Structures are given as structure tokens and as C-alpha cells.
CSV table of N, CA, C and O in Angstrom, one decimal:
chain,number,residue,atom,x,y,z
A,1,LYS,N,161.8,252.3,-2.9
A,1,LYS,CA,162.6,251.9,-1.8
A,1,LYS,C,163.7,250.9,-2.2
A,1,LYS,O,163.3,249.9,-2.9
A,2,LYS,N,164.9,251.1,-1.9
A,2,LYS,CA,166.0,250.2,-2.3
A,2,LYS,C,166.0,249.0,-1.4
A,2,LYS,O,165.7,249.1,-0.2
A,3,SER,N,166.5,247.9,-2.0
A,3,SER,CA,166.6,246.7,-1.2
A,3,SER,C,167.9,246.8,-0.4
A,3,SER,O,168.8,247.6,-0.8
A,4,GLU,N,168.1,246.0,0.6
A,4,GLU,CA,169.3,246.0,1.4
A,4,GLU,C,170.5,245.6,0.6
A,4,GLU,O,171.6,246.1,0.8
A,5,VAL,N,170.3,244.7,-0.3
A,5,VAL,CA,171.4,244.2,-1.2
A,5,VAL,C,171.9,245.4,-2.0
A,5,VAL,O,173.1,245.6,-2.1
A,6,SER,N,171.1,246.1,-2.7
A,6,SER,CA,171.6,247.2,-3.5
A,6,SER,C,172.2,248.3,-2.7
A,6,SER,O,173.1,248.9,-3.1
A,7,GLU,N,171.7,248.5,-1.5
A,7,GLU,CA,172.4,249.5,-0.6
A,7,GLU,C,173.7,249.1,-0.2
A,7,GLU,O,174.7,249.9,-0.2
A,8,ALA,N,173.9,247.8,0.1
A,8,ALA,CA,175.2,247.2,0.5
A,8,ALA,C,176.2,247.3,-0.7
A,8,ALA,O,177.3,247.6,-0.5
A,9,MET,N,175.6,247.2,-1.9
A,9,MET,CA,176.5,247.2,-3.1
A,9,MET,C,177.0,248.6,-3.4
A,9,MET,O,178.0,248.8,-4.1
A,10,THR,N,176.3,249.7,-2.9
A,10,THR,CA,176.8,251.0,-3.2
A,10,THR,C,178.0,251.4,-2.4
A,10,THR,O,178.6,252.4,-2.7
A,11,LYS,N,178.3,250.7,-1.3
A,11,LYS,CA,179.5,250.9,-0.5
A,11,LYS,C,180.7,250.5,-1.4
A,11,LYS,O,180.8,249.4,-1.8
A,12,THR,N,181.6,251.5,-1.6
A,12,THR,CA,182.7,251.2,-2.5
A,12,THR,C,183.8,250.4,-1.9
A,12,THR,O,184.6,249.8,-2.7
A,13,ASP,N,183.8,250.3,-0.6
A,13,ASP,CA,184.9,249.5,0.0
A,13,ASP,C,184.5,248.1,0.4
A,13,ASP,O,185.2,247.6,1.3
A,14,MET,N,183.5,247.6,-0.2
A,14,MET,CA,183.1,246.2,0.2
A,14,MET,C,184.1,245.2,-0.2
A,14,MET,O,184.4,245.1,-1.4
A,15,LYS,N,184.6,244.4,0.8
A,15,LYS,CA,185.5,243.4,0.5
A,15,LYS,C,184.9,242.1,1.1
A,15,LYS,O,184.2,242.1,2.1
A,16,PRO,N,185.1,241.0,0.4
A,16,PRO,CA,184.5,239.7,0.9
A,16,PRO,C,185.2,239.3,2.2
A,16,PRO,O,186.3,239.5,2.4
A,17,LYS,N,184.3,238.7,3.1
A,17,LYS,CA,184.9,238.2,4.3
A,17,LYS,C,185.5,236.8,4.1
A,17,LYS,O,186.5,236.5,4.8
A,18,SER,N,185.0,236.0,3.2
A,18,SER,CA,185.5,234.7,3.0
A,18,SER,C,185.2,234.2,1.6
A,18,SER,O,184.4,234.9,0.9
A,19,MET,N,185.8,233.1,1.2
A,19,MET,CA,185.6,232.6,-0.2
A,19,MET,C,185.6,231.1,-0.1
A,19,MET,O,186.3,230.5,0.7
A,20,TYR,N,184.8,230.4,-0.9
A,20,TYR,CA,184.8,229.0,-1.0
A,20,TYR,C,184.6,228.6,-2.5
A,20,TYR,O,184.1,229.5,-3.2
A,21,ARG,N,184.9,227.4,-2.9
A,21,ARG,CA,184.7,227.0,-4.3
A,21,ARG,C,183.3,226.3,-4.4
A,21,ARG,O,182.9,225.6,-3.5
A,22,ALA,N,182.7,226.6,-5.5
A,22,ALA,CA,181.4,226.0,-5.8
A,22,ALA,C,181.6,224.4,-6.0
A,22,ALA,O,182.6,224.0,-6.5
A,23,ARG,N,180.6,223.7,-5.5
A,23,ARG,CA,180.7,222.2,-5.7
A,23,ARG,C,179.6,221.7,-6.7
A,23,ARG,O,179.9,220.7,-7.4
A,24,ILE,N,178.5,222.4,-6.7
A,24,ILE,CA,177.4,222.0,-7.7
A,24,ILE,C,177.0,223.2,-8.4
A,24,ILE,O,177.0,224.3,-7.9
A,25,TRP,N,176.5,223.0,-9.7
A,25,TRP,CA,176.1,224.1,-10.5
A,25,TRP,C,174.7,224.6,-10.0
A,25,TRP,O,173.9,223.9,-9.6
A,26,SER,N,174.6,225.9,-10.1
A,26,SER,CA,173.3,226.6,-9.9
A,26,SER,C,173.3,227.9,-10.7
A,26,SER,O,174.3,228.2,-11.3
A,27,ASP,N,172.1,228.6,-10.7
A,27,ASP,CA,172.0,229.8,-11.5
A,27,ASP,C,173.1,230.8,-10.9
A,27,ASP,O,173.7,231.5,-11.7
A,28,ASP,N,173.3,230.9,-9.6
A,28,ASP,CA,174.2,231.8,-9.0
A,28,ASP,C,175.6,231.5,-9.5
A,28,ASP,O,176.4,232.4,-9.8
A,29,VAL,N,176.0,230.2,-9.5
A,29,VAL,CA,177.3,229.8,-9.9
A,29,VAL,C,177.5,230.1,-11.3
A,29,VAL,O,178.6,230.6,-11.7
A,30,GLU,N,176.5,229.9,-12.2
A,30,GLU,CA,176.6,230.3,-13.6
A,30,GLU,C,177.0,231.8,-13.7
A,30,GLU,O,177.9,232.1,-14.5
A,31,ASN,N,176.3,232.6,-13.0
A,31,ASN,CA,176.6,234.1,-13.2
A,31,ASN,C,177.9,234.4,-12.6
A,31,ASN,O,178.7,235.2,-13.2
A,32,LEU,N,178.3,233.8,-11.5
A,32,LEU,CA,179.7,234.0,-11.0
A,32,LEU,C,180.7,233.6,-12.0
A,32,LEU,O,181.8,234.3,-12.1
A,33,TYR,N,180.5,232.5,-12.6
A,33,TYR,CA,181.4,232.0,-13.7
A,33,TYR,C,181.6,233.0,-14.7
A,33,TYR,O,182.7,233.3,-15.2
A,34,ARG,N,180.5,233.7,-15.1
A,34,ARG,CA,180.6,234.7,-16.2
A,34,ARG,C,181.3,235.9,-15.7
A,34,ARG,O,182.1,236.5,-16.5
A,35,PHE,N,181.1,236.4,-14.5
A,35,PHE,CA,181.8,237.5,-14.0
A,35,PHE,C,183.3,237.2,-13.9
A,35,PHE,O,184.1,238.0,-14.3
A,36,GLN,N,183.6,236.0,-13.4
A,36,GLN,CA,185.0,235.7,-13.2
A,36,GLN,C,185.8,235.5,-14.6
A,36,GLN,O,186.9,235.8,-14.7
A,37,GLN,N,185.0,235.0,-15.6
A,37,GLN,CA,185.6,234.9,-16.9
A,37,GLN,C,186.0,236.3,-17.4
A,37,GLN,O,187.0,236.5,-18.1
A,38,ALA,N,185.2,237.3,-17.1
A,38,ALA,CA,185.5,238.7,-17.6
A,38,ALA,C,186.5,239.4,-16.7
A,38,ALA,O,186.8,240.6,-16.9
A,39,GLY,N,186.9,238.7,-15.6
A,39,GLY,CA,188.0,239.3,-14.8
A,39,GLY,C,187.5,240.0,-13.5
A,39,GLY,O,188.3,240.8,-13.0
A,40,TYR,N,186.3,239.7,-13.1
A,40,TYR,CA,185.8,240.3,-11.8
A,40,TYR,C,185.5,239.2,-10.8
A,40,TYR,O,185.2,238.1,-11.2
A,41,ARG,N,185.5,239.6,-9.5
A,41,ARG,CA,185.1,238.6,-8.5
A,41,ARG,C,183.7,238.2,-8.6
A,41,ARG,O,183.4,237.0,-8.6
A,42,ASP,N,182.8,239.2,-8.7
A,42,ASP,CA,181.4,239.0,-8.8
A,42,ASP,C,180.7,240.2,-9.2
A,42,ASP,O,181.3,241.2,-9.6
A,43,GLU,N,179.4,240.2,-9.1
A,43,GLU,CA,178.6,241.4,-9.5
A,43,GLU,C,178.9,242.6,-8.7
A,43,GLU,O,178.9,243.7,-9.2
A,44,VAL,N,179.2,242.4,-7.4
A,44,VAL,CA,179.5,243.6,-6.5
A,44,VAL,C,180.7,244.3,-7.1
A,44,VAL,O,180.7,245.5,-7.3
A,45,GLU,N,181.8,243.6,-7.4
A,45,GLU,CA,183.0,244.2,-7.9
A,45,GLU,C,182.8,244.8,-9.2
A,45,GLU,O,183.3,245.9,-9.5
A,46,TYR,N,182.1,244.1,-10.1
A,46,TYR,CA,181.8,244.7,-11.4
A,46,TYR,C,181.1,246.0,-11.4
A,46,TYR,O,181.5,247.0,-12.0
A,47,LYS,N,180.1,246.1,-10.5
A,47,LYS,CA,179.3,247.4,-10.3
A,47,LYS,C,180.2,248.5,-9.8
A,47,LYS,O,180.1,249.6,-10.2
A,48,GLN,N,181.1,248.1,-8.9
A,48,GLN,CA,182.1,249.1,-8.3
A,48,GLN,C,183.0,249.6,-9.4
A,48,GLN,O,183.2,250.8,-9.5
A,49,VAL,N,183.6,248.7,-10.2
A,49,VAL,CA,184.6,249.1,-11.1
A,49,VAL,C,184.0,249.8,-12.3
A,49,VAL,O,184.5,250.9,-12.7
A,50,LYS,N,182.9,249.3,-12.8
A,50,LYS,CA,182.3,249.9,-14.0
A,50,LYS,C,181.3,251.0,-13.7
A,50,LYS,O,180.8,251.6,-14.6
A,51,GLN,N,181.0,251.2,-12.4
A,51,GLN,CA,180.1,252.3,-12.0
A,51,GLN,C,178.7,252.2,-12.7
A,51,GLN,O,178.2,253.1,-13.3
A,52,VAL,N,178.2,251.0,-12.7
A,52,VAL,CA,176.8,250.7,-13.4
A,52,VAL,C,175.9,250.3,-12.3
A,52,VAL,O,176.3,249.7,-11.2
A,53,ASP,N,174.6,250.5,-12.5
A,53,ASP,CA,173.6,250.1,-11.5
A,53,ASP,C,173.0,248.7,-11.8
A,53,ASP,O,172.6,248.0,-11.0
A,54,GLU,N,172.9,248.4,-13.1
A,54,GLU,CA,172.3,247.1,-13.6
A,54,GLU,C,173.3,246.4,-14.5
A,54,GLU,O,174.0,247.0,-15.3
A,55,VAL,N,173.2,245.1,-14.4
A,55,VAL,CA,174.0,244.2,-15.3
A,55,VAL,C,173.0,243.7,-16.3
A,55,VAL,O,171.9,243.2,-15.9
A,56,GLU,N,173.3,243.7,-17.6
A,56,GLU,CA,172.4,243.2,-18.6
A,56,GLU,C,172.2,241.7,-18.5
A,56,GLU,O,173.2,240.9,-18.6
A,57,CYS,N,171.0,241.2,-18.3
A,57,CYS,CA,170.7,239.8,-18.2
A,57,CYS,C,169.7,239.3,-19.2
A,57,CYS,O,168.9,240.1,-19.7
A,58,TRP,N,169.7,238.0,-19.5
A,58,TRP,CA,168.7,237.4,-20.3
A,58,TRP,C,167.4,237.4,-19.6
A,58,TRP,O,167.3,236.8,-18.5
A,59,PRO,N,166.3,237.9,-20.1
A,59,PRO,CA,165.0,237.8,-19.4
A,59,PRO,C,164.5,236.4,-19.1
A,59,PRO,O,163.9,236.1,-18.1
A,60,GLU,N,164.8,235.5,-20.1
A,60,GLU,CA,164.3,234.1,-20.0
A,60,GLU,C,164.9,233.3,-18.8
A,60,GLU,O,164.3,232.6,-18.1
A,61,THR,N,166.3,233.5,-18.7
A,61,THR,CA,167.0,232.7,-17.7
A,61,THR,C,167.5,233.5,-16.5
A,61,THR,O,167.8,232.9,-15.5
A,62,GLY,N,167.7,234.7,-16.7
A,62,GLY,CA,168.3,235.6,-15.6
A,62,GLY,C,169.8,235.5,-15.6
A,62,GLY,O,170.4,236.1,-14.8
A,63,PHE,N,170.4,234.8,-16.6
A,63,PHE,CA,171.8,234.8,-16.7
A,63,PHE,C,172.4,236.1,-17.2
A,63,PHE,O,171.7,236.7,-18.0
A,64,VAL,N,173.6,236.4,-16.9
A,64,VAL,CA,174.3,237.6,-17.4
A,64,VAL,C,174.4,237.5,-18.9
A,64,VAL,O,174.8,236.4,-19.5
A,65,LYS,N,174.1,238.6,-19.6
A,65,LYS,CA,174.1,238.6,-21.1
A,65,LYS,C,175.3,239.2,-21.6
A,65,LYS,O,175.9,238.7,-22.6
A,66,LYS,N,175.8,240.3,-21.0
A,66,LYS,CA,177.0,241.0,-21.6
A,66,LYS,C,177.7,241.7,-20.5
A,66,LYS,O,177.2,242.2,-19.5
A,67,LEU,N,179.1,241.5,-20.5
A,67,LEU,CA,179.9,242.2,-19.5
A,67,LEU,C,181.1,242.9,-20.2
A,67,LEU,O,181.6,242.5,-21.2
A,68,GLN,N,181.4,244.0,-19.6
A,68,GLN,CA,182.6,244.8,-20.2
A,68,GLN,C,183.8,244.5,-19.3
A,68,GLN,O,183.8,244.7,-18.1
A,69,ARG,N,184.9,244.1,-20.0
A,69,ARG,CA,186.1,243.8,-19.3
A,69,ARG,C,186.8,245.1,-18.9
A,69,ARG,O,186.4,246.1,-19.3
A,70,ARG,N,187.9,244.9,-18.1
A,70,ARG,CA,188.6,246.1,-17.6
A,70,ARG,C,189.3,246.8,-18.8
A,70,ARG,O,189.5,248.0,-18.7
A,71,ASP,N,189.6,246.1,-19.9
A,71,ASP,CA,190.2,246.8,-21.0
A,71,ASP,C,189.1,247.3,-22.0
A,71,ASP,O,189.4,247.6,-23.2
A,72,ASN,N,187.9,247.3,-21.6
A,72,ASN,CA,186.7,247.8,-22.3
A,72,ASN,C,186.3,247.0,-23.5
A,72,ASN,O,185.5,247.4,-24.3
A,73,THR,N,186.8,245.8,-23.6
A,73,THR,CA,186.2,244.9,-24.6
A,73,THR,C,185.0,244.2,-24.0
A,73,THR,O,184.9,244.2,-22.7
A,74,PHE,N,184.1,243.7,-24.8
A,74,PHE,CA,182.9,243.1,-24.2
A,74,PHE,C,182.9,241.5,-24.4
A,74,PHE,O,183.5,241.0,-25.3
A,75,TYR,N,182.3,240.9,-23.4
A,75,TYR,CA,182.0,239.5,-23.4
A,75,TYR,C,180.5,239.3,-23.6
A,75,TYR,O,179.8,240.0,-22.9
A,76,TYR,N,180.1,238.5,-24.6
A,76,TYR,CA,178.7,238.2,-24.8
A,76,TYR,C,178.4,236.8,-24.4
A,76,TYR,O,179.2,235.9,-24.8
A,77,TYR,N,177.4,236.5,-23.7
A,77,TYR,CA,177.1,235.2,-23.3
A,77,TYR,C,175.7,234.7,-23.8
A,77,TYR,O,174.8,235.5,-24.1
A,78,ASN,N,175.6,233.3,-23.9
A,78,ASN,CA,174.4,232.7,-24.4
A,78,ASN,C,173.3,232.7,-23.3
A,78,ASN,O,173.6,232.9,-22.2
A,79,LYS,N,172.1,232.4,-23.8
A,79,LYS,CA,171.0,232.2,-22.8
A,79,LYS,C,171.2,231.0,-22.0
A,79,LYS,O,170.8,230.9,-20.9
A,80,GLN,N,171.8,229.9,-22.6
A,80,GLN,CA,171.9,228.7,-22.0
A,80,GLN,C,173.1,228.6,-21.0
A,80,GLN,O,174.0,229.5,-21.1
A,81,ARG,N,173.2,227.6,-20.2
A,81,ARG,CA,174.3,227.4,-19.3
A,81,ARG,C,175.6,227.3,-20.1
A,81,ARG,O,175.7,226.6,-21.2
A,82,GLU,N,176.6,228.0,-19.6
A,82,GLU,CA,178.0,227.9,-20.2
A,82,GLU,C,179.0,227.3,-19.3
A,82,GLU,O,180.0,226.8,-19.8
A,83,CYS,N,178.7,227.3,-18.0
A,83,CYS,CA,179.7,226.7,-17.1
A,83,CYS,C,179.5,225.2,-17.0
A,83,CYS,O,178.5,224.7,-16.5
A,84,GLU,N,180.4,224.5,-17.6
A,84,GLU,CA,180.3,223.0,-17.6
A,84,GLU,C,180.6,222.4,-16.3
A,84,GLU,O,181.3,223.1,-15.4
A,85,ASP,N,180.2,221.2,-16.1
A,85,ASP,CA,180.4,220.5,-14.8
A,85,ASP,C,181.9,220.5,-14.4
A,85,ASP,O,182.2,220.7,-13.2
A,86,LYS,N,182.8,220.3,-15.4
A,86,LYS,CA,184.2,220.3,-15.1
A,86,LYS,C,184.7,221.7,-14.6
A,86,LYS,O,185.8,221.8,-14.0
A,87,ASP,N,184.0,222.8,-14.9
A,87,ASP,CA,184.4,224.1,-14.6
A,87,ASP,C,183.8,224.6,-13.3
A,87,ASP,O,184.2,225.6,-12.7
A,88,VAL,N,182.8,223.9,-12.7
A,88,VAL,CA,182.1,224.4,-11.6
A,88,VAL,C,183.1,224.6,-10.4
A,88,VAL,O,183.0,225.6,-9.7
A,89,ARG,N,184.0,223.6,-10.2
A,89,ARG,CA,185.0,223.7,-9.1
A,89,ARG,C,185.9,224.9,-9.2
A,89,ARG,O,186.5,225.3,-8.2
A,90,LYS,N,186.0,225.5,-10.4
A,90,LYS,CA,186.9,226.7,-10.5
A,90,LYS,C,186.2,228.0,-10.1
A,90,LYS,O,186.9,229.0,-9.9
A,91,VAL,N,184.9,227.9,-9.9
A,91,VAL,CA,184.2,229.1,-9.6
A,91,VAL,C,184.3,229.4,-8.1
A,91,VAL,O,184.1,228.6,-7.2
A,92,LYS,N,184.7,230.7,-7.8
A,92,LYS,CA,184.9,231.1,-6.4
A,92,LYS,C,183.6,231.9,-6.0
A,92,LYS,O,183.1,232.7,-6.7
A,93,VAL,N,183.1,231.4,-4.8
A,93,VAL,CA,181.9,232.1,-4.2
A,93,VAL,C,182.3,232.9,-3.1
A,93,VAL,O,182.9,232.4,-2.1
A,94,TYR,N,182.1,234.2,-3.1
A,94,TYR,CA,182.5,235.1,-2.1
A,94,TYR,C,181.4,235.4,-1.1
A,94,TYR,O,180.2,235.6,-1.5
A,95,VAL,N,181.7,235.5,0.2
A,95,VAL,CA,180.8,235.8,1.2
A,95,VAL,C,181.1,237.1,1.8
A,95,VAL,O,182.2,237.4,2.1
A,96,TYR,N,180.0,238.0,1.9
A,96,TYR,CA,180.2,239.4,2.4
A,96,TYR,C,179.7,239.5,3.8
A,96,TYR,O,178.8,238.8,4.2
């Protein structure tokens, strides 16, 4: 049985209703930072563009491990936090 989130992600025309900027670091903000560095809004847009079901994550931390950019080059990320405090405000959090 699929979760509601994964069913919602399969809709190809999903657009965010609103956006705000992150104020404090969290695991979610870390992953959004990684998607946005690679040129995507978030996991939803990445899965739509790249037509993948799963994003490769570090089992220890749950952070994104590897992303493919639109020009097909890859970004590889560390297990540890990469989004520094000064960069947290740059992260856009989208609401669906």
C-alpha cells in the first residue's frame, strides 16, 4: 500500500501553493538545501524531472547522498550536515 505522500508525488502537475524561507536548521532543511544546490525546488520536483521513485540517502543520517543535475552531472554529498547556519536562510521551503 502506497503512502499518501508518494501518491501525491506521482501527480506530474504538482505546484507548490506557497513558499517561505527556513529560519532554523533541521534534517528537512538540510535535504532541501541539497536539492536546491542541484537545481531543483525539492524532492517532488526532482522525482518529476528525473522520473525516479527513490532518492539515494545515507542510511545513518537520512540525508540525500547523490543527486543528478539537469545537465546529467552528479552531486555527491557527505553524511554530515553541509548546510551551514549562514546558508539556512537561503533555503526555500515549499508548501503543497
